[in-house]
Structures are given as C-alpha cells and as structure tokens.
Amino acid sequence: MKNRRGIERLVKEAFSLGRPVLVEPEAKEVLRLSSIQVPRFKVVKDVAGAIEAAESIGYPIVLKIISPDIVHKSEVGGVAVGLNSAKEIEEHWSQMILGVAMESPLAMIEGFIVEEMVGKGVEVIIGAIKDEQFGPVVMFGTGGVAVELMKDVSFRLAPVTREEAFEMMSEVKGFPLLTGFRGSHSKDLEAVADAIVKLAKTIDEIDGLKELEINPLIVYDKGVVAVDARATLG
Ligand code: ADP
Ligand code: MG
C-alpha cells in the first residue's frame, strides 16, 4: 500500500495524544490515503471561518459537528445539509450548538466541518474491524435502516480480492438497489468493490487501527464518495 507510512503516522499521533478514536476529518484522511474518494471539506473553529470555507468550497455546503464523543451526529442535531448562504450558516451554527448542548451535554466539541454537498445516490456501508476471534474482517451492507434494523450485511476475512468483494455485494438483500431497481440505472459496482478491497487492505495492514467505518459511501452511476467516516484505535 503506497501511503501506508502516512496512515501509520496519523494513527500513531492520535494514539500518543491518548485519543481512542479518529474523528471524521482524521478518518477521512485515512480514507484519502487509502485512495478512497472523500468530499472536499475544511475544518473550522468559528462562524467566520465556516463562511470563508463555504465560499472557497462553493454553496451548497454541509455543516457538521466534530466530537470524539458523538457517534451519530445527526441524532443530536450535529449535521445540517444543503446550506446555501452565509445567513443559513449563521442560523444553523447557533441551532447546532444549542441542539448538541441539549442532547449531548458532556460531548467535547473540537470544531466543525464545512463540506461540499455531494449529489444523491445509493447509500451503502463498508466497515472494517480487527475482530478478537477472527482477526481483520470487512463488512458490507446497503444503507442506513437496512443495516440497523435488518442486519442486512455480509462479512469476509480481510484482505479480500475483487471477486470476494463482488460476492459480498451480491449476498445482501439490498443488492438490487445497486444493480438497478424499478427502471433506475445500475450503479458503479466496480467502484464499490474497489472501496471494499481498499478498506480491507487498510484494516489488515495498519497496526493500531481497530475499526474503520464508512457510513455512508454514496454510490453513483459512475464513482463513489465516502461522506462519513469514523475510526477507533487500539
Ligand atoms: P452521522 O454521524 O449522523 O452518521 P453523516 O456525516 O453520516 O452523520 O451525515 C448524515 C447524513 O447526511 C448522511 O447519511 C448523508 O445522507 C448526508 N450527508 C452527509 N454529508 C454529506 C455530504 N457531504 N453531501 C451530501 N450529503 C451528505
Ligand atoms: Mg454517518
């Protein structure tokens, strides 16, 4: 893996600071170094910084809270999508701080992400973990509710070949969402397989990386992009 050193450095740095997790911007850096596409984003500390970042990225943008203590940002009001102006950023900024303070009062807030708003597609999840019993494992599932409610996922020991990645995709009940459903186009299966292979390789090769999850990976007719990521160390 060509960026192995860079990823190891990032993990080691976080670890030496006593951090048990990589927050979204750090986990996305691991993905980027693993050659998995992520949206353009900037980390900011205040409203002025957010507006400046939005202007350089271009509206509409997504605003997200950064906290090692928050696993599901949107559940505590920590994600605002489709913001179109400085005024909207100002409004959502204060709402977000209030909301998070109410819902998750002990969470340490490290800053905010201002991110390019990417187009709609099919949302899938790819997770990778070093399992105590099985060792490095990679998981695939179709988006959100299907995973959380129906446990519609498939697993393989990592690393995996492209063929295994395709098998993993075809094993979940939600597979038709990707191959074309009610007249929709087939999505970019090759790009999904590629992301599965890469994530599996990263969990297998990087010491100190315990879990790395993309939730969701948005899949298009052409290409994929990881809009959320999180990692645990240990
Ligand atoms: P959570 O911590 O709640 O999982 P996410 O970062 O996954 O937060 O954001 C919640 C949802 O918002 C995502 O599942 C996705 O549908 C949407 N979303 C997040 N980031 C973007 C983005 N950059 N562009 C478009 N949609 C996004
Ligand atoms: Mg998410």
CSV table of C-alpha atoms and ligand atoms in Angstrom, one decimal:
chain,number,residue,atom,x,y,z
A,1,MET,CA,0.0,0.0,0.0
A,2,LYS,CA,1.6,3.2,-1.2
A,3,ASN,CA,0.5,5.6,1.7
A,4,ARG,CA,1.0,3.1,4.5
A,5,ARG,CA,3.6,5.3,6.3
A,6,GLY,CA,1.3,8.3,6.2
A,7,ILE,CA,-1.6,6.4,7.7
A,8,GLU,CA,0.6,4.8,10.3
A,9,ARG,CA,1.9,8.3,11.3
A,10,LEU,CA,-1.6,9.7,11.6
A,11,VAL,CA,-2.7,6.7,13.8
A,12,LYS,CA,0.4,6.9,15.9
A,13,GLU,CA,0.0,10.7,16.5
A,14,ALA,CA,-3.6,10.3,17.6
A,15,PHE,CA,-2.7,7.4,19.8
A,16,SER,CA,0.1,9.2,21.5
A,17,LEU,CA,-2.3,12.0,22.3
A,18,GLY,CA,-4.4,9.4,24.1
A,19,ARG,CA,-7.3,9.6,21.7
A,20,PRO,CA,-9.3,6.4,21.4
A,21,VAL,CA,-11.0,7.4,18.2
A,22,LEU,CA,-10.3,9.3,14.9
A,23,VAL,CA,-12.9,11.9,14.4
A,24,GLU,CA,-14.4,12.4,10.9
A,25,PRO,CA,-11.7,14.6,9.3
A,26,GLU,CA,-8.9,12.3,10.5
A,27,ALA,CA,-10.8,9.2,9.5
A,28,LYS,CA,-11.4,10.8,6.1
A,29,GLU,CA,-7.7,11.5,5.8
A,30,VAL,CA,-7.1,7.7,6.3
A,31,LEU,CA,-9.6,7.0,3.5
A,32,ARG,CA,-8.0,9.6,1.2
A,33,LEU,CA,-4.6,8.0,1.9
A,34,SER,CA,-6.2,4.6,1.1
A,35,SER,CA,-7.3,6.1,-2.3
A,36,ILE,CA,-11.0,6.1,-1.4
A,37,GLN,CA,-12.7,9.3,-2.6
A,38,VAL,CA,-14.0,11.8,0.0
A,39,PRO,CA,-15.8,15.1,-0.5
A,40,ARG,CA,-13.8,18.4,-0.3
A,41,PHE,CA,-14.0,19.8,3.2
A,42,LYS,CA,-12.4,22.2,5.7
A,43,VAL,CA,-12.2,22.1,9.4
A,44,VAL,CA,-13.2,25.4,11.1
A,45,LYS,CA,-13.5,26.8,14.6
A,46,ASP,CA,-15.9,29.7,14.3
A,47,VAL,CA,-18.7,31.1,12.1
A,48,ALA,CA,-16.4,33.4,10.2
A,49,GLY,CA,-14.2,30.5,9.3
A,50,ALA,CA,-17.2,28.5,8.2
A,51,ILE,CA,-18.4,31.2,5.9
A,52,GLU,CA,-14.9,31.7,4.4
A,53,ALA,CA,-14.6,27.9,3.9
A,54,ALA,CA,-18.1,27.7,2.3
A,55,GLU,CA,-17.1,30.5,-0.1
A,56,SER,CA,-14.0,28.7,-1.2
A,57,ILE,CA,-15.8,25.3,-1.5
A,58,GLY,CA,-18.9,26.7,-3.1
A,59,TYR,CA,-22.5,26.5,-1.9
A,60,PRO,CA,-24.5,24.4,-1.1
A,61,ILE,CA,-22.5,23.0,1.8
A,62,VAL,CA,-22.9,20.6,4.7
A,63,LEU,CA,-22.1,21.7,8.2
A,64,LYS,CA,-21.1,19.0,10.8
A,65,ILE,CA,-20.0,19.0,14.4
A,66,ILE,CA,-16.7,17.3,15.2
A,67,SER,CA,-16.6,15.5,18.5
A,68,PRO,CA,-14.9,12.2,19.6
A,69,ASP,CA,-17.9,11.7,22.0
A,70,ILE,CA,-20.6,11.7,19.3
A,71,VAL,CA,-21.1,8.6,17.2
A,72,HIS,CA,-24.3,9.6,15.4
A,73,LYS,CA,-24.0,13.3,14.7
A,74,SER,CA,-27.4,13.7,13.1
A,75,GLU,CA,-29.2,12.2,16.1
A,76,VAL,CA,-28.0,15.1,18.3
A,77,GLY,CA,-28.6,17.8,15.6
A,78,GLY,CA,-25.0,17.8,14.6
A,79,VAL,CA,-25.5,17.7,10.8
A,80,ALA,CA,-27.0,20.4,8.6
A,81,VAL,CA,-27.2,19.7,4.8
A,82,GLY,CA,-27.8,22.0,1.9
A,83,LEU,CA,-26.9,25.3,3.4
A,84,ASN,CA,-27.0,28.0,0.7
A,85,SER,CA,-25.7,31.2,2.2
A,86,ALA,CA,-23.7,32.9,5.0
A,87,LYS,CA,-27.0,33.7,6.7
A,88,GLU,CA,-28.1,30.0,6.7
A,89,ILE,CA,-24.7,29.0,8.1
A,90,GLU,CA,-25.1,31.6,10.9
A,91,GLU,CA,-28.6,30.3,11.7
A,92,HIS,CA,-27.6,26.6,11.7
A,93,TRP,CA,-24.4,27.2,13.6
A,94,SER,CA,-26.2,28.5,16.7
A,95,GLN,CA,-29.0,25.9,16.4
A,96,MET,CA,-26.4,23.2,16.2
A,97,ILE,CA,-24.5,24.3,19.2
A,98,LEU,CA,-27.7,24.6,21.2
A,99,GLY,CA,-29.0,21.3,20.0
A,100,VAL,CA,-25.8,19.4,20.7
A,101,ALA,CA,-25.6,21.0,24.2
A,102,MET,CA,-29.1,19.8,25.0
A,103,GLU,CA,-28.8,16.3,23.5
A,104,SER,CA,-25.2,15.5,24.4
A,105,PRO,CA,-24.1,18.0,27.2
A,106,LEU,CA,-20.9,16.2,28.0
A,107,ALA,CA,-19.5,16.0,24.5
A,108,MET,CA,-16.3,17.7,23.8
A,109,ILE,CA,-16.7,19.8,20.6
A,110,GLU,CA,-13.4,20.0,18.6
A,111,GLY,CA,-14.7,22.1,15.8
A,112,PHE,CA,-16.8,21.9,12.7
A,113,ILE,CA,-16.6,20.5,9.2
A,114,VAL,CA,-17.7,22.6,6.2
A,115,GLU,CA,-18.1,20.1,3.4
A,116,GLU,CA,-19.0,20.0,-0.3
A,117,MET,CA,-22.6,18.9,-0.7
A,118,VAL,CA,-22.5,15.8,-3.0
A,119,GLY,CA,-25.3,14.5,-5.1
A,120,LYS,CA,-27.8,11.8,-4.2
A,121,GLY,CA,-27.0,8.2,-4.9
A,122,VAL,CA,-27.4,4.8,-3.3
A,123,GLU,CA,-26.0,4.8,0.2
A,124,VAL,CA,-24.1,1.7,1.4
A,125,ILE,CA,-21.9,1.0,4.4
A,126,ILE,CA,-18.4,-0.6,4.5
A,127,GLY,CA,-16.9,-1.4,7.8
A,128,ALA,CA,-13.6,-3.0,8.8
A,129,ILE,CA,-12.6,-4.3,12.2
A,130,LYS,CA,-9.9,-6.3,13.8
A,131,ASP,CA,-12.0,-8.9,15.5
A,132,GLU,CA,-10.5,-10.6,18.6
A,133,GLN,CA,-11.5,-14.0,17.4
A,134,PHE,CA,-11.3,-13.8,13.6
A,135,GLY,CA,-8.7,-11.0,13.1
A,136,PRO,CA,-9.2,-8.4,10.3
A,137,VAL,CA,-12.7,-8.6,8.9
A,138,VAL,CA,-14.5,-6.4,6.3
A,139,MET,CA,-18.3,-5.9,6.3
A,140,PHE,CA,-20.6,-4.6,3.5
A,141,GLY,CA,-24.3,-3.5,3.8
A,142,THR,CA,-26.8,-1.4,2.0
A,143,GLY,CA,-27.6,1.9,3.6
A,144,GLY,CA,-29.0,3.1,6.9
A,145,VAL,CA,-32.2,1.3,8.1
A,146,ALA,CA,-31.4,-1.9,6.2
A,147,VAL,CA,-28.2,-2.3,8.3
A,148,GLU,CA,-29.5,-1.1,11.6
A,149,LEU,CA,-32.9,-2.8,11.5
A,150,MET,CA,-32.4,-5.8,9.3
A,151,LYS,CA,-28.7,-6.6,9.8
A,152,ASP,CA,-28.6,-7.0,6.0
A,153,VAL,CA,-24.8,-7.3,5.9
A,154,SER,CA,-22.1,-9.7,4.6
A,155,PHE,CA,-18.6,-10.4,6.0
A,156,ARG,CA,-15.3,-11.7,4.8
A,157,LEU,CA,-11.9,-12.1,6.4
A,158,ALA,CA,-9.6,-9.3,5.2
A,159,PRO,CA,-7.8,-8.7,2.9
A,160,VAL,CA,-10.3,-9.6,0.1
A,161,THR,CA,-10.0,-10.0,-3.7
A,162,ARG,CA,-12.2,-8.1,-6.1
A,163,GLU,CA,-14.1,-11.3,-6.7
A,164,GLU,CA,-14.8,-11.7,-3.0
A,165,ALA,CA,-15.9,-8.0,-2.8
A,166,PHE,CA,-18.4,-8.7,-5.6
A,167,GLU,CA,-19.7,-11.8,-3.7
A,168,MET,CA,-20.1,-9.7,-0.6
A,169,MET,CA,-22.2,-7.2,-2.5
A,170,SER,CA,-24.4,-9.8,-4.2
A,171,GLU,CA,-25.1,-11.5,-0.8
A,172,VAL,CA,-27.1,-8.7,0.7
A,173,LYS,CA,-30.8,-8.4,0.2
A,174,GLY,CA,-30.4,-4.8,-0.8
A,175,PHE,CA,-28.2,-5.7,-3.8
A,176,PRO,CA,-30.9,-4.8,-6.4
A,177,LEU,CA,-30.6,-1.2,-5.2
A,178,LEU,CA,-27.2,-1.2,-6.8
A,179,THR,CA,-27.9,-3.2,-9.9
A,180,GLY,CA,-30.9,-1.2,-11.0
A,181,PHE,CA,-34.4,-1.2,-9.5
A,182,ARG,CA,-37.7,-0.1,-11.0
A,183,GLY,CA,-36.0,1.4,-14.0
A,184,SER,CA,-33.1,3.0,-12.2
A,185,HIS,CA,-29.6,2.7,-13.7
A,186,SER,CA,-27.1,0.2,-12.5
A,187,LYS,CA,-24.7,1.9,-10.1
A,188,ASP,CA,-20.9,1.7,-10.2
A,189,LEU,CA,-20.3,-1.8,-8.8
A,190,GLU,CA,-16.7,-1.8,-9.8
A,191,ALA,CA,-16.1,1.3,-7.7
A,192,VAL,CA,-17.8,-0.2,-4.7
A,193,ALA,CA,-15.8,-3.4,-5.0
A,194,ASP,CA,-12.7,-1.2,-5.2
A,195,ALA,CA,-13.6,0.6,-2.0
A,196,ILE,CA,-14.2,-2.8,-0.2
A,197,VAL,CA,-10.9,-4.1,-1.3
A,198,LYS,CA,-9.1,-0.9,-0.2
A,199,LEU,CA,-10.7,-0.7,3.2
A,200,ALA,CA,-10.0,-4.4,3.9
A,201,LYS,CA,-6.4,-3.8,2.9
A,202,THR,CA,-6.1,-0.8,5.3
A,203,ILE,CA,-7.5,-2.6,8.3
A,204,ASP,CA,-5.2,-5.6,7.6
A,205,GLU,CA,-2.0,-3.6,7.1
A,206,ILE,CA,-2.3,-0.8,9.7
A,207,ASP,CA,-1.3,-1.6,13.3
A,208,GLY,CA,-3.2,0.3,15.9
A,209,LEU,CA,-6.3,0.7,13.7
A,210,LYS,CA,-9.1,-1.3,15.3
A,211,GLU,CA,-12.1,-0.2,13.4
A,212,LEU,CA,-12.7,1.9,10.3
A,213,GLU,CA,-16.2,2.6,9.0
A,214,ILE,CA,-17.6,4.4,6.0
A,215,ASN,CA,-21.3,5.2,6.7
A,216,PRO,CA,-22.4,6.1,4.1
A,217,LEU,CA,-20.5,5.5,0.9
A,218,ILE,CA,-22.6,7.2,-1.7
A,219,VAL,CA,-22.7,5.2,-5.0
A,220,TYR,CA,-23.4,6.8,-8.3
A,221,ASP,CA,-23.8,5.6,-11.9
A,222,LYS,CA,-20.1,6.5,-12.1
A,223,GLY,CA,-17.9,6.6,-9.0
A,224,VAL,CA,-18.4,6.6,-5.2
A,225,VAL,CA,-17.7,9.1,-2.4
A,226,ALA,CA,-17.3,8.4,1.4
A,227,VAL,CA,-19.3,11.2,3.1
A,228,ASP,CA,-18.9,10.0,6.7
A,229,ALA,CA,-16.1,8.1,8.4
A,230,ARG,CA,-15.0,7.1,11.8
A,231,ALA,CA,-12.3,5.0,13.3
A,232,THR,CA,-11.3,3.5,16.7
A,233,LEU,CA,-7.8,2.8,17.7
A,234,GLY,CA,-6.3,0.2,20.0
B,1,ADP,P1,-24.0,10.8,11.2
B,1,ADP,O1,-22.9,11.0,12.2
B,1,ADP,O2,-25.3,11.2,11.7
B,1,ADP,O3,-23.9,9.5,10.6
B,1,ADP,P2,-23.2,11.8,8.5
B,1,ADP,O4,-22.0,12.5,8.3
B,1,ADP,O5,-23.3,10.4,8.0
B,1,ADP,O6,-23.6,11.9,10.1
B,1,ADP,O7,-24.4,12.6,7.8
B,1,ADP,C1,-25.7,12.2,7.9
B,1,ADP,C2,-26.3,12.1,6.5
B,1,ADP,O8,-26.3,13.3,5.8
B,1,ADP,C3,-25.6,11.1,5.6
B,1,ADP,O9,-26.0,9.8,5.8
B,1,ADP,C4,-25.8,11.6,4.2
B,1,ADP,O10,-27.1,11.1,3.8
B,1,ADP,C5,-25.9,13.1,4.4
B,1,ADP,N1,-24.7,13.8,4.2
B,1,ADP,C6,-23.6,13.9,5.0
B,1,ADP,N2,-22.6,14.5,4.4
B,1,ADP,C7,-23.0,14.8,3.1
B,1,ADP,C8,-22.4,15.5,2.0
B,1,ADP,N3,-21.1,16.0,2.1
B,1,ADP,N4,-23.1,15.6,0.9
B,1,ADP,C9,-24.4,15.1,0.8
B,1,ADP,N5,-25.0,14.5,1.8
B,1,ADP,C10,-24.3,14.3,3.0
B,2,MG,MG,-23.0,8.6,9.0
